[in-house]
Amino acid sequence: MSKSLENAALRLSGISKHYGYIKALDDVDLEVHPGEVVALLGDNGAGKSTLLKVMSGAHQASSGEIAVNGRKVDRYDPRVASELGVEMVYQDLALIDTLDISTNLQLGKEPLMPFPLNLLGFVDFRRMHEITETQLERLGVRTAPAERPVEMLSGGQRQVTAIARAAVRLFERGKGTILMDEPTAALGYEQTKMVEGLIRRMADTGFAIVLVTHNLPLCFNVSDRIAVLNRGRKVADVPRSEADHSSVVAWITGAERAIA
Ligand SMILES: Nc1ncnc2c1ncn2[C@@H]1O[C@H](COP(=O)(O)OP(=O)(O)OP(=O)(O)O)[C@@H](O)[C@H]1O
Ligand SMILES: [Mg+2]
């Protein structure tokens, strides 16, 4: 099926958002399709995080429409979004510092010891670490050893762990839309590459991904489409093949526009 006929995983139409007298978003349209990575770019204060918050239901738009899988959604909040398969990847906010990596990843579905210890709720930690190591390997992600408490991790390791946690949960669901706000902001070269690979693999298995980033190499390596906000307005939305470094910079600074 051609992309224009297929339902968008998430579609925003005419979204505006005011914070008091500040107009953070002005009549923004944006679509992301299954299997597609849309990079959302723009200078500081352009409205990128606000747009992601509207997409995740964390903030209500002042006006405009949201449709998930081709269906308009009337009441949209994070719970509804999550039920419909739209997930925001929160960074270290989502992790519990005092618990180790495995427990953070398996939270709520920890494997229990064999009968009768399971009746008492005893967790099989060895098994849990094994499950976690396997999942991380499958995701192509390396962080610290699975039994290390999150509070001991470096900023980059925490970030990778948080992304892996979201990825594990979403992979189980099998499809949906993933929203990421600067997932590589605190990452070094190798970890950025790891997250890049993870984003691409998730898209290749059918997830729709919206990635906010200031990292242009990441954007070019991983995206299928590039959308740019400038002072709350969408000024560019093109296939990646139609963008290069200088055009993207011109859109970000507001010198040019391109909606294709
Ligand atoms: N909760 C809020 N209350 C008032 N104004 C807000 C709020 N959140 C964002 N804004 C304003 O809306 C505009 C867009 O902010 P937003 O955080 O979406 O920008 P951004 O593109 O994510 O920037 P950055 O690249 O710096 O993260 C800014 O002018 C900001 O000050
Ligand atoms: Mg932001």
PDB file of C-alpha atoms and ligand atoms in Angstrom:
ATOM      1  CA  MET A   1       0.000   0.000   0.000  1.00  0.00           C
ATOM      2  CA  SER A   2       1.340   3.453  -0.744  1.00  0.00           C
ATOM      3  CA  LYS A   3       2.188   5.529   2.240  1.00  0.00           C
ATOM      4  CA  SER A   4      -0.397   8.192   1.590  1.00  0.00           C
ATOM      5  CA  LEU A   5      -3.198   5.598   1.644  1.00  0.00           C
ATOM      6  CA  GLU A   6      -1.959   3.733   4.677  1.00  0.00           C
ATOM      7  CA  ASN A   7      -3.098   5.101   8.037  1.00  0.00           C
ATOM      8  CA  ALA A   8      -0.576   7.205   9.872  1.00  0.00           C
ATOM      9  CA  ALA A   9       0.396   5.710  13.231  1.00  0.00           C
ATOM     10  CA  LEU A  10      -0.009   9.215  14.599  1.00  0.00           C
ATOM     11  CA  ARG A  11      -1.347  12.288  12.854  1.00  0.00           C
ATOM     12  CA  LEU A  12      -1.553  15.817  14.194  1.00  0.00           C
ATOM     13  CA  SER A  13      -3.620  18.394  12.340  1.00  0.00           C
ATOM     14  CA  GLY A  14      -3.625  22.108  13.024  1.00  0.00           C
ATOM     15  CA  ILE A  15      -2.143  21.805  16.486  1.00  0.00           C
ATOM     16  CA  SER A  16      -1.695  25.047  18.391  1.00  0.00           C
ATOM     17  CA  LYS A  17      -0.607  25.400  21.977  1.00  0.00           C
ATOM     18  CA  HIS A  18      -0.579  28.519  24.111  1.00  0.00           C
ATOM     19  CA  TYR A  19       1.051  28.837  27.491  1.00  0.00           C
ATOM     20  CA  GLY A  20      -0.635  32.019  28.687  1.00  0.00           C
ATOM     21  CA  TYR A  21       0.395  34.604  26.114  1.00  0.00           C
ATOM     22  CA  ILE A  22       3.233  32.439  24.743  1.00  0.00           C
ATOM     23  CA  LYS A  23       2.323  30.670  21.526  1.00  0.00           C
ATOM     24  CA  ALA A  24       4.510  27.561  21.693  1.00  0.00           C
ATOM     25  CA  LEU A  25       2.892  25.847  18.671  1.00  0.00           C
ATOM     26  CA  ASP A  26       1.070  27.467  15.794  1.00  0.00           C
ATOM     27  CA  ASP A  27      -1.093  25.340  13.489  1.00  0.00           C
ATOM     28  CA  VAL A  28       1.287  22.380  13.218  1.00  0.00           C
ATOM     29  CA  ASP A  29       0.536  19.289  11.090  1.00  0.00           C
ATOM     30  CA  LEU A  30       2.714  16.224  11.488  1.00  0.00           C
ATOM     31  CA  GLU A  31       2.406  12.545  10.562  1.00  0.00           C
ATOM     32  CA  VAL A  32       4.459   9.508  11.327  1.00  0.00           C
ATOM     33  CA  HIS A  33       3.850   6.141   9.700  1.00  0.00           C
ATOM     34  CA  PRO A  34       4.637   2.603  10.853  1.00  0.00           C
ATOM     35  CA  GLY A  35       8.269   1.793  10.118  1.00  0.00           C
ATOM     36  CA  GLU A  36       9.222   5.436   9.775  1.00  0.00           C
ATOM     37  CA  VAL A  37      11.574   7.625  11.795  1.00  0.00           C
ATOM     38  CA  VAL A  38      10.651  11.310  11.726  1.00  0.00           C
ATOM     39  CA  ALA A  39      13.391  13.576  13.062  1.00  0.00           C
ATOM     40  CA  LEU A  40      11.938  16.720  14.589  1.00  0.00           C
ATOM     41  CA  LEU A  41      14.457  19.545  14.566  1.00  0.00           C
ATOM     42  CA  GLY A  42      14.480  23.169  15.605  1.00  0.00           C
ATOM     43  CA  ASP A  43      16.379  25.667  17.673  1.00  0.00           C
ATOM     44  CA  ASN A  44      15.975  26.040  21.435  1.00  0.00           C
ATOM     45  CA  GLY A  45      12.448  27.093  22.269  1.00  0.00           C
ATOM     46  CA  ALA A  46      11.122  26.188  18.810  1.00  0.00           C
ATOM     47  CA  GLY A  47       8.377  24.010  20.327  1.00  0.00           C
ATOM     48  CA  LYS A  48       9.763  20.483  19.850  1.00  0.00           C
ATOM     49  CA  SER A  49       9.247  19.271  23.410  1.00  0.00           C
ATOM     50  CA  THR A  50       5.835  20.905  23.512  1.00  0.00           C
ATOM     51  CA  LEU A  51       4.844  19.041  20.353  1.00  0.00           C
ATOM     52  CA  LEU A  52       6.038  15.726  21.824  1.00  0.00           C
ATOM     53  CA  LYS A  53       4.103  16.437  25.015  1.00  0.00           C
ATOM     54  CA  VAL A  54       0.969  17.031  22.968  1.00  0.00           C
ATOM     55  CA  MET A  55       1.643  13.758  21.093  1.00  0.00           C
ATOM     56  CA  SER A  56       2.081  11.852  24.345  1.00  0.00           C
ATOM     57  CA  GLY A  57      -1.001  13.399  25.914  1.00  0.00           C
ATOM     58  CA  ALA A  58       1.036  14.994  28.708  1.00  0.00           C
ATOM     59  CA  HIS A  59      -0.133  18.451  27.571  1.00  0.00           C
ATOM     60  CA  GLN A  60      -3.445  19.287  25.932  1.00  0.00           C
ATOM     61  CA  ALA A  61      -3.342  21.217  22.677  1.00  0.00           C
ATOM     62  CA  SER A  62      -5.200  24.536  22.704  1.00  0.00           C
ATOM     63  CA  SER A  63      -6.651  23.561  19.320  1.00  0.00           C
ATOM     64  CA  GLY A  64      -6.213  20.970  16.595  1.00  0.00           C
ATOM     65  CA  GLU A  65      -6.830  17.258  16.121  1.00  0.00           C
ATOM     66  CA  ILE A  66      -4.980  14.063  16.938  1.00  0.00           C
ATOM     67  CA  ALA A  67      -5.587  10.747  15.179  1.00  0.00           C
ATOM     68  CA  VAL A  68      -4.016   7.431  16.118  1.00  0.00           C
ATOM     69  CA  ASN A  69      -3.986   4.664  13.504  1.00  0.00           C
ATOM     70  CA  GLY A  70      -6.416   6.647  11.399  1.00  0.00           C
ATOM     71  CA  ARG A  71      -8.917   7.287  14.186  1.00  0.00           C
ATOM     72  CA  LYS A  72      -9.523  10.726  15.603  1.00  0.00           C
ATOM     73  CA  VAL A  73      -9.104  10.767  19.362  1.00  0.00           C
ATOM     74  CA  ASP A  74     -11.339  13.112  21.334  1.00  0.00           C
ATOM     75  CA  ARG A  75     -10.036  12.843  24.853  1.00  0.00           C
ATOM     76  CA  TYR A  76      -6.310  12.360  24.809  1.00  0.00           C
ATOM     77  CA  ASP A  77      -4.102  11.968  27.866  1.00  0.00           C
ATOM     78  CA  PRO A  78      -1.045   9.796  28.685  1.00  0.00           C
ATOM     79  CA  ARG A  79      -3.217   6.855  29.714  1.00  0.00           C
ATOM     80  CA  VAL A  80      -5.263   6.929  26.515  1.00  0.00           C
ATOM     81  CA  ALA A  81      -2.061   7.414  24.502  1.00  0.00           C
ATOM     82  CA  SER A  82      -0.469   4.425  26.157  1.00  0.00           C
ATOM     83  CA  GLU A  83      -3.556   2.268  25.573  1.00  0.00           C
ATOM     84  CA  LEU A  84      -3.401   3.217  21.904  1.00  0.00           C
ATOM     85  CA  GLY A  85       0.300   2.330  21.756  1.00  0.00           C
ATOM     86  CA  VAL A  86       1.827   5.795  21.855  1.00  0.00           C
ATOM     87  CA  GLU A  87       4.711   5.883  24.314  1.00  0.00           C
ATOM     88  CA  MET A  88       7.078   8.607  25.344  1.00  0.00           C
ATOM     89  CA  VAL A  89      10.537   7.372  26.256  1.00  0.00           C
ATOM     90  CA  TYR A  90      11.240   9.209  29.460  1.00  0.00           C
ATOM     91  CA  GLN A  91      14.853   9.324  30.376  1.00  0.00           C
ATOM     92  CA  ASP A  92      16.198   8.750  33.881  1.00  0.00           C
ATOM     93  CA  LEU A  93      12.903   9.960  35.344  1.00  0.00           C
ATOM     94  CA  ALA A  94      11.494   6.518  34.686  1.00  0.00           C
ATOM     95  CA  LEU A  95      14.203   4.603  36.536  1.00  0.00           C
ATOM     96  CA  ILE A  96      14.308   3.696  40.209  1.00  0.00           C
ATOM     97  CA  ASP A  97      17.744   4.625  41.511  1.00  0.00           C
ATOM     98  CA  THR A  98      18.083   2.143  44.343  1.00  0.00           C
ATOM     99  CA  LEU A  99      17.177  -0.863  42.188  1.00  0.00           C
ATOM    100  CA  ASP A 100      19.495  -2.628  39.780  1.00  0.00           C
ATOM    101  CA  ILE A 101      19.237  -2.563  35.994  1.00  0.00           C
ATOM    102  CA  SER A 102      17.414  -5.926  35.790  1.00  0.00           C
ATOM    103  CA  THR A 103      14.777  -4.989  38.335  1.00  0.00           C
ATOM    104  CA  ASN A 104      14.219  -1.698  36.538  1.00  0.00           C
ATOM    105  CA  LEU A 105      13.746  -3.534  33.252  1.00  0.00           C
ATOM    106  CA  GLN A 106      11.533  -6.312  34.612  1.00  0.00           C
ATOM    107  CA  LEU A 107       9.544  -4.203  37.088  1.00  0.00           C
ATOM    108  CA  GLY A 108       6.058  -5.635  37.520  1.00  0.00           C
ATOM    109  CA  LYS A 109       6.937  -8.928  35.837  1.00  0.00           C
ATOM    110  CA  GLU A 110       9.876 -10.249  37.810  1.00  0.00           C
ATOM    111  CA  PRO A 111      10.357 -14.010  37.385  1.00  0.00           C
ATOM    112  CA  LEU A 112       9.610 -15.856  40.636  1.00  0.00           C
ATOM    113  CA  MET A 113      11.438 -18.756  42.296  1.00  0.00           C
ATOM    114  CA  PRO A 114      10.014 -22.258  41.761  1.00  0.00           C
ATOM    115  CA  PHE A 115       7.159 -23.556  43.917  1.00  0.00           C
ATOM    116  CA  PRO A 116       6.695 -23.112  46.871  1.00  0.00           C
ATOM    117  CA  LEU A 117       8.872 -19.991  47.150  1.00  0.00           C
ATOM    118  CA  ASN A 118       6.877 -18.309  44.371  1.00  0.00           C
ATOM    119  CA  LEU A 119       3.871 -18.328  46.690  1.00  0.00           C
ATOM    120  CA  LEU A 120       5.799 -16.027  48.982  1.00  0.00           C
ATOM    121  CA  GLY A 121       6.731 -13.762  46.093  1.00  0.00           C
ATOM    122  CA  PHE A 122      10.450 -14.623  46.087  1.00  0.00           C
ATOM    123  CA  VAL A 123      12.072 -13.274  42.946  1.00  0.00           C
ATOM    124  CA  ASP A 124      14.461 -15.477  40.984  1.00  0.00           C
ATOM    125  CA  PHE A 125      17.239 -12.885  40.642  1.00  0.00           C
ATOM    126  CA  ARG A 126      19.596 -15.100  38.682  1.00  0.00           C
ATOM    127  CA  ARG A 127      16.920 -15.787  36.107  1.00  0.00           C
ATOM    128  CA  MET A 128      15.979 -12.113  36.058  1.00  0.00           C
ATOM    129  CA  HIS A 129      19.566 -11.096  35.283  1.00  0.00           C
ATOM    130  CA  GLU A 130      19.709 -13.719  32.531  1.00  0.00           C
ATOM    131  CA  ILE A 131      16.480 -12.446  30.964  1.00  0.00           C
ATOM    132  CA  THR A 132      17.808  -8.902  31.103  1.00  0.00           C
ATOM    133  CA  GLU A 133      21.182  -9.790  29.581  1.00  0.00           C
ATOM    134  CA  THR A 134      19.391 -11.603  26.737  1.00  0.00           C
ATOM    135  CA  GLN A 135      17.060  -8.671  26.113  1.00  0.00           C
ATOM    136  CA  LEU A 136      19.912  -6.168  26.088  1.00  0.00           C
ATOM    137  CA  GLU A 137      21.817  -8.371  23.694  1.00  0.00           C
ATOM    138  CA  ARG A 138      18.804  -8.627  21.420  1.00  0.00           C
ATOM    139  CA  LEU A 139      18.457  -4.859  21.470  1.00  0.00           C
ATOM    140  CA  GLY A 140      22.147  -4.542  20.647  1.00  0.00           C
ATOM    141  CA  VAL A 141      22.607  -2.433  23.755  1.00  0.00           C
ATOM    142  CA  ARG A 142      25.452  -2.516  26.219  1.00  0.00           C
ATOM    143  CA  THR A 143      25.255  -0.758  29.540  1.00  0.00           C
ATOM    144  CA  ALA A 144      26.648  -1.745  32.963  1.00  0.00           C
ATOM    145  CA  PRO A 145      26.188  -5.304  34.376  1.00  0.00           C
ATOM    146  CA  ALA A 146      22.495  -6.082  34.935  1.00  0.00           C
ATOM    147  CA  GLU A 147      22.861  -6.432  38.710  1.00  0.00           C
ATOM    148  CA  ARG A 148      24.311  -2.936  39.183  1.00  0.00           C
ATOM    149  CA  PRO A 149      22.063  -0.394  40.948  1.00  0.00           C
ATOM    150  CA  VAL A 150      20.994   2.425  38.677  1.00  0.00           C
ATOM    151  CA  GLU A 151      22.316   5.047  41.133  1.00  0.00           C
ATOM    152  CA  MET A 152      25.846   3.816  40.359  1.00  0.00           C
ATOM    153  CA  LEU A 153      25.505   4.304  36.603  1.00  0.00           C
ATOM    154  CA  SER A 154      27.008   7.128  34.601  1.00  0.00           C
ATOM    155  CA  GLY A 155      24.623   9.595  32.970  1.00  0.00           C
ATOM    156  CA  GLY A 156      25.020   7.872  29.619  1.00  0.00           C
ATOM    157  CA  GLN A 157      24.503   4.388  31.054  1.00  0.00           C
ATOM    158  CA  ARG A 158      21.325   5.565  32.768  1.00  0.00           C
ATOM    159  CA  GLN A 159      20.035   7.031  29.564  1.00  0.00           C
ATOM    160  CA  VAL A 160      20.748   3.846  27.625  1.00  0.00           C
ATOM    161  CA  THR A 161      19.091   1.794  30.381  1.00  0.00           C
ATOM    162  CA  ALA A 162      15.974   3.982  30.275  1.00  0.00           C
ATOM    163  CA  ILE A 163      15.723   3.636  26.516  1.00  0.00           C
ATOM    164  CA  ALA A 164      16.255  -0.123  26.758  1.00  0.00           C
ATOM    165  CA  ARG A 165      13.493  -0.322  29.349  1.00  0.00           C
ATOM    166  CA  ALA A 166      11.041   1.425  27.058  1.00  0.00           C
ATOM    167  CA  ALA A 167      12.206  -0.689  24.117  1.00  0.00           C
ATOM    168  CA  VAL A 168      11.690  -3.959  26.008  1.00  0.00           C
ATOM    169  CA  ARG A 169       8.140  -2.977  26.940  1.00  0.00           C
ATOM    170  CA  LEU A 170       7.276  -1.776  23.465  1.00  0.00           C
ATOM    171  CA  PHE A 171       8.817  -4.759  21.716  1.00  0.00           C
ATOM    172  CA  GLU A 172       6.406  -6.952  23.656  1.00  0.00           C
ATOM    173  CA  ARG A 173       3.499  -4.938  22.315  1.00  0.00           C
ATOM    174  CA  GLY A 174       4.875  -5.367  18.791  1.00  0.00           C
ATOM    175  CA  LYS A 175       3.764  -2.062  17.317  1.00  0.00           C
ATOM    176  CA  GLY A 176       3.064   1.506  18.198  1.00  0.00           C
ATOM    177  CA  THR A 177       4.539   4.976  18.192  1.00  0.00           C
ATOM    178  CA  ILE A 178       7.618   5.922  20.160  1.00  0.00           C
ATOM    179  CA  LEU A 179       8.389   9.509  21.068  1.00  0.00           C
ATOM    180  CA  MET A 180      11.916  10.417  22.095  1.00  0.00           C
ATOM    181  CA  ASP A 181      13.089  13.820  23.291  1.00  0.00           C
ATOM    182  CA  GLU A 182      16.831  14.136  22.789  1.00  0.00           C
ATOM    183  CA  PRO A 183      17.654  10.538  23.713  1.00  0.00           C
ATOM    184  CA  THR A 184      21.344  11.006  22.999  1.00  0.00           C
ATOM    185  CA  ALA A 185      21.804  14.411  24.640  1.00  0.00           C
ATOM    186  CA  ALA A 186      24.154  13.048  27.309  1.00  0.00           C
ATOM    187  CA  LEU A 187      25.696  10.214  25.320  1.00  0.00           C
ATOM    188  CA  GLY A 188      29.192   9.747  24.001  1.00  0.00           C
ATOM    189  CA  TYR A 189      30.018   8.524  20.524  1.00  0.00           C
ATOM    190  CA  GLU A 190      29.654   4.803  21.074  1.00  0.00           C
ATOM    191  CA  GLN A 191      26.452   5.008  23.085  1.00  0.00           C
ATOM    192  CA  THR A 192      24.927   7.384  20.552  1.00  0.00           C
ATOM    193  CA  LYS A 193      25.708   4.798  17.868  1.00  0.00           C
ATOM    194  CA  MET A 194      24.065   2.123  20.017  1.00  0.00           C
ATOM    195  CA  VAL A 195      20.889   4.174  20.434  1.00  0.00           C
ATOM    196  CA  GLU A 196      20.977   4.985  16.721  1.00  0.00           C
ATOM    197  CA  GLY A 197      21.027   1.258  15.934  1.00  0.00           C
ATOM    198  CA  LEU A 198      18.223   0.623  18.408  1.00  0.00           C
ATOM    199  CA  ILE A 199      16.015   3.341  16.897  1.00  0.00           C
ATOM    200  CA  ARG A 200      16.603   1.985  13.399  1.00  0.00           C
ATOM    201  CA  ARG A 201      15.875  -1.615  14.435  1.00  0.00           C
ATOM    202  CA  MET A 202      12.662  -0.585  16.172  1.00  0.00           C
ATOM    203  CA  ALA A 203      11.542   1.277  13.050  1.00  0.00           C
ATOM    204  CA  ASP A 204      12.468  -1.690  10.874  1.00  0.00           C
ATOM    205  CA  THR A 205      10.220  -3.925  12.974  1.00  0.00           C
ATOM    206  CA  GLY A 206       7.290  -1.571  12.311  1.00  0.00           C
ATOM    207  CA  PHE A 207       7.328   1.033  15.057  1.00  0.00           C
ATOM    208  CA  ALA A 208       6.686   4.654  14.151  1.00  0.00           C
ATOM    209  CA  ILE A 209       9.263   6.905  15.770  1.00  0.00           C
ATOM    210  CA  VAL A 210       9.420  10.633  16.373  1.00  0.00           C
ATOM    211  CA  LEU A 211      12.884  11.697  17.421  1.00  0.00           C
ATOM    212  CA  VAL A 212      13.652  15.173  18.717  1.00  0.00           C
ATOM    213  CA  THR A 213      17.337  15.893  18.442  1.00  0.00           C
ATOM    214  CA  HIS A 214      19.934  18.596  18.039  1.00  0.00           C
ATOM    215  CA  ASN A 215      22.362  16.000  16.735  1.00  0.00           C
ATOM    216  CA  LEU A 216      22.403  16.421  12.960  1.00  0.00           C
ATOM    217  CA  PRO A 217      24.597  13.379  12.177  1.00  0.00           C
ATOM    218  CA  LEU A 218      22.159  11.233  14.191  1.00  0.00           C
ATOM    219  CA  CYS A 219      19.250  12.812  12.350  1.00  0.00           C
ATOM    220  CA  PHE A 220      20.772  12.058   8.950  1.00  0.00           C
ATOM    221  CA  ASN A 221      21.827   8.533   9.898  1.00  0.00           C
ATOM    222  CA  VAL A 222      18.535   7.381  11.306  1.00  0.00           C
ATOM    223  CA  SER A 223      15.600   9.393   9.931  1.00  0.00           C
ATOM    224  CA  ASP A 224      13.337   8.786   6.940  1.00  0.00           C
ATOM    225  CA  ARG A 225      11.784  12.214   7.165  1.00  0.00           C
ATOM    226  CA  ILE A 226      12.882  15.524   8.597  1.00  0.00           C
ATOM    227  CA  ALA A 227      10.481  18.073  10.057  1.00  0.00           C
ATOM    228  CA  VAL A 228      11.629  21.428  11.376  1.00  0.00           C
ATOM    229  CA  LEU A 229       9.932  23.829  13.772  1.00  0.00           C
ATOM    230  CA  ASN A 230      10.779  27.495  13.950  1.00  0.00           C
ATOM    231  CA  ARG A 231       9.119  29.585  16.674  1.00  0.00           C
ATOM    232  CA  GLY A 232       6.233  27.175  16.928  1.00  0.00           C
ATOM    233  CA  ARG A 233       5.564  26.847  13.206  1.00  0.00           C
ATOM    234  CA  LYS A 234       6.488  23.958  10.992  1.00  0.00           C
ATOM    235  CA  VAL A 235       8.828  25.341   8.347  1.00  0.00           C
ATOM    236  CA  ALA A 236      10.020  22.122   6.719  1.00  0.00           C
ATOM    237  CA  ASP A 237       8.770  18.554   6.328  1.00  0.00           C
ATOM    238  CA  VAL A 238      10.615  16.550   3.681  1.00  0.00           C
ATOM    239  CA  PRO A 239      11.954  13.062   2.999  1.00  0.00           C
ATOM    240  CA  ARG A 240      15.507  12.810   4.307  1.00  0.00           C
ATOM    241  CA  SER A 241      16.745  12.322   0.746  1.00  0.00           C
ATOM    242  CA  GLU A 242      15.624  15.875  -0.017  1.00  0.00           C
ATOM    243  CA  ALA A 243      17.550  17.436   2.854  1.00  0.00           C
ATOM    244  CA  ASP A 244      21.204  18.141   3.371  1.00  0.00           C
ATOM    245  CA  HIS A 245      23.153  19.814   6.109  1.00  0.00           C
ATOM    246  CA  SER A 246      22.921  23.338   4.730  1.00  0.00           C
ATOM    247  CA  SER A 247      19.199  23.141   3.924  1.00  0.00           C
ATOM    248  CA  VAL A 248      18.468  21.849   7.428  1.00  0.00           C
ATOM    249  CA  VAL A 249      20.446  24.703   8.957  1.00  0.00           C
ATOM    250  CA  ALA A 250      18.550  27.194   6.769  1.00  0.00           C
ATOM    251  CA  TRP A 251      15.222  25.742   7.985  1.00  0.00           C
ATOM    252  CA  ILE A 252      16.286  25.720  11.620  1.00  0.00           C
ATOM    253  CA  THR A 253      17.389  29.357  11.501  1.00  0.00           C
ATOM    254  CA  GLY A 254      14.240  30.331   9.628  1.00  0.00           C
ATOM    255  CA  ALA A 255      16.070  31.505   6.516  1.00  0.00           C
ATOM    256  CA  GLU A 256      14.105  29.107   4.264  1.00  0.00           C
ATOM    257  CA  ARG A 257      11.028  26.868   4.226  1.00  0.00           C
ATOM    258  CA  ALA A 258      10.248  23.558   2.565  1.00  0.00           C
ATOM    259  CA  ILE A 259       7.082  21.568   2.889  1.00  0.00           C
ATOM    260  CA  ALA A 260       7.037  18.561   0.528  1.00  0.00           C
TER     261      ALA A 260
HETATM  262  N1  LIG B   1       5.082  24.780  30.765  1.00  0.00           N
HETATM  263  C1  LIG B   1       5.358  25.899  30.067  1.00  0.00           C
HETATM  264  N2  LIG B   1       4.888  27.097  30.460  1.00  0.00           N
HETATM  265  C2  LIG B   1       5.134  28.223  29.767  1.00  0.00           C
HETATM  266  N3  LIG B   1       5.861  28.267  28.639  1.00  0.00           N
HETATM  267  C3  LIG B   1       6.360  27.110  28.198  1.00  0.00           C
HETATM  268  C4  LIG B   1       6.149  25.862  28.877  1.00  0.00           C
HETATM  269  N4  LIG B   1       6.788  24.881  28.204  1.00  0.00           N
HETATM  270  C5  LIG B   1       7.368  25.485  27.145  1.00  0.00           C
HETATM  271  N5  LIG B   1       7.116  26.817  27.136  1.00  0.00           N
HETATM  272  C6  LIG B   1       7.564  27.784  26.118  1.00  0.00           C
HETATM  273  O1  LIG B   1       7.184  27.288  24.843  1.00  0.00           O
HETATM  274  C7  LIG B   1       8.217  27.498  23.897  1.00  0.00           C
HETATM  275  C8  LIG B   1       8.640  26.153  23.299  1.00  0.00           C
HETATM  276  O2  LIG B   1       9.318  25.392  24.297  1.00  0.00           O
HETATM  277  P1  LIG B   1       9.799  23.909  24.067  1.00  0.00           P
HETATM  278  O3  LIG B   1      10.237  23.375  25.361  1.00  0.00           O
HETATM  279  O4  LIG B   1       8.743  23.157  23.356  1.00  0.00           O
HETATM  280  O5  LIG B   1      11.046  24.146  23.089  1.00  0.00           O
HETATM  281  P2  LIG B   1      12.088  23.085  22.487  1.00  0.00           P
HETATM  282  O6  LIG B   1      11.988  23.205  21.003  1.00  0.00           O
HETATM  283  O7  LIG B   1      11.874  21.758  23.080  1.00  0.00           O
HETATM  284  O8  LIG B   1      13.483  23.712  22.940  1.00  0.00           O
HETATM  285  P3  LIG B   1      14.856  22.988  23.414  1.00  0.00           P
HETATM  286  O9  LIG B   1      15.590  22.635  22.163  1.00  0.00           O
HETATM  287  O10 LIG B   1      15.553  24.086  24.149  1.00  0.00           O
HETATM  288  O11 LIG B   1      14.499  21.830  24.277  1.00  0.00           O
HETATM  289  C9  LIG B   1       9.317  28.235  24.626  1.00  0.00           C
HETATM  290  O12 LIG B   1       9.170  29.605  24.382  1.00  0.00           O
HETATM  291  C10 LIG B   1       9.059  27.906  26.079  1.00  0.00           C
HETATM  292  O13 LIG B   1       9.527  28.918  26.908  1.00  0.00           O
HETATM  293 MG    MG B   2      13.021  20.538  24.320  1.00  0.00          MG
END
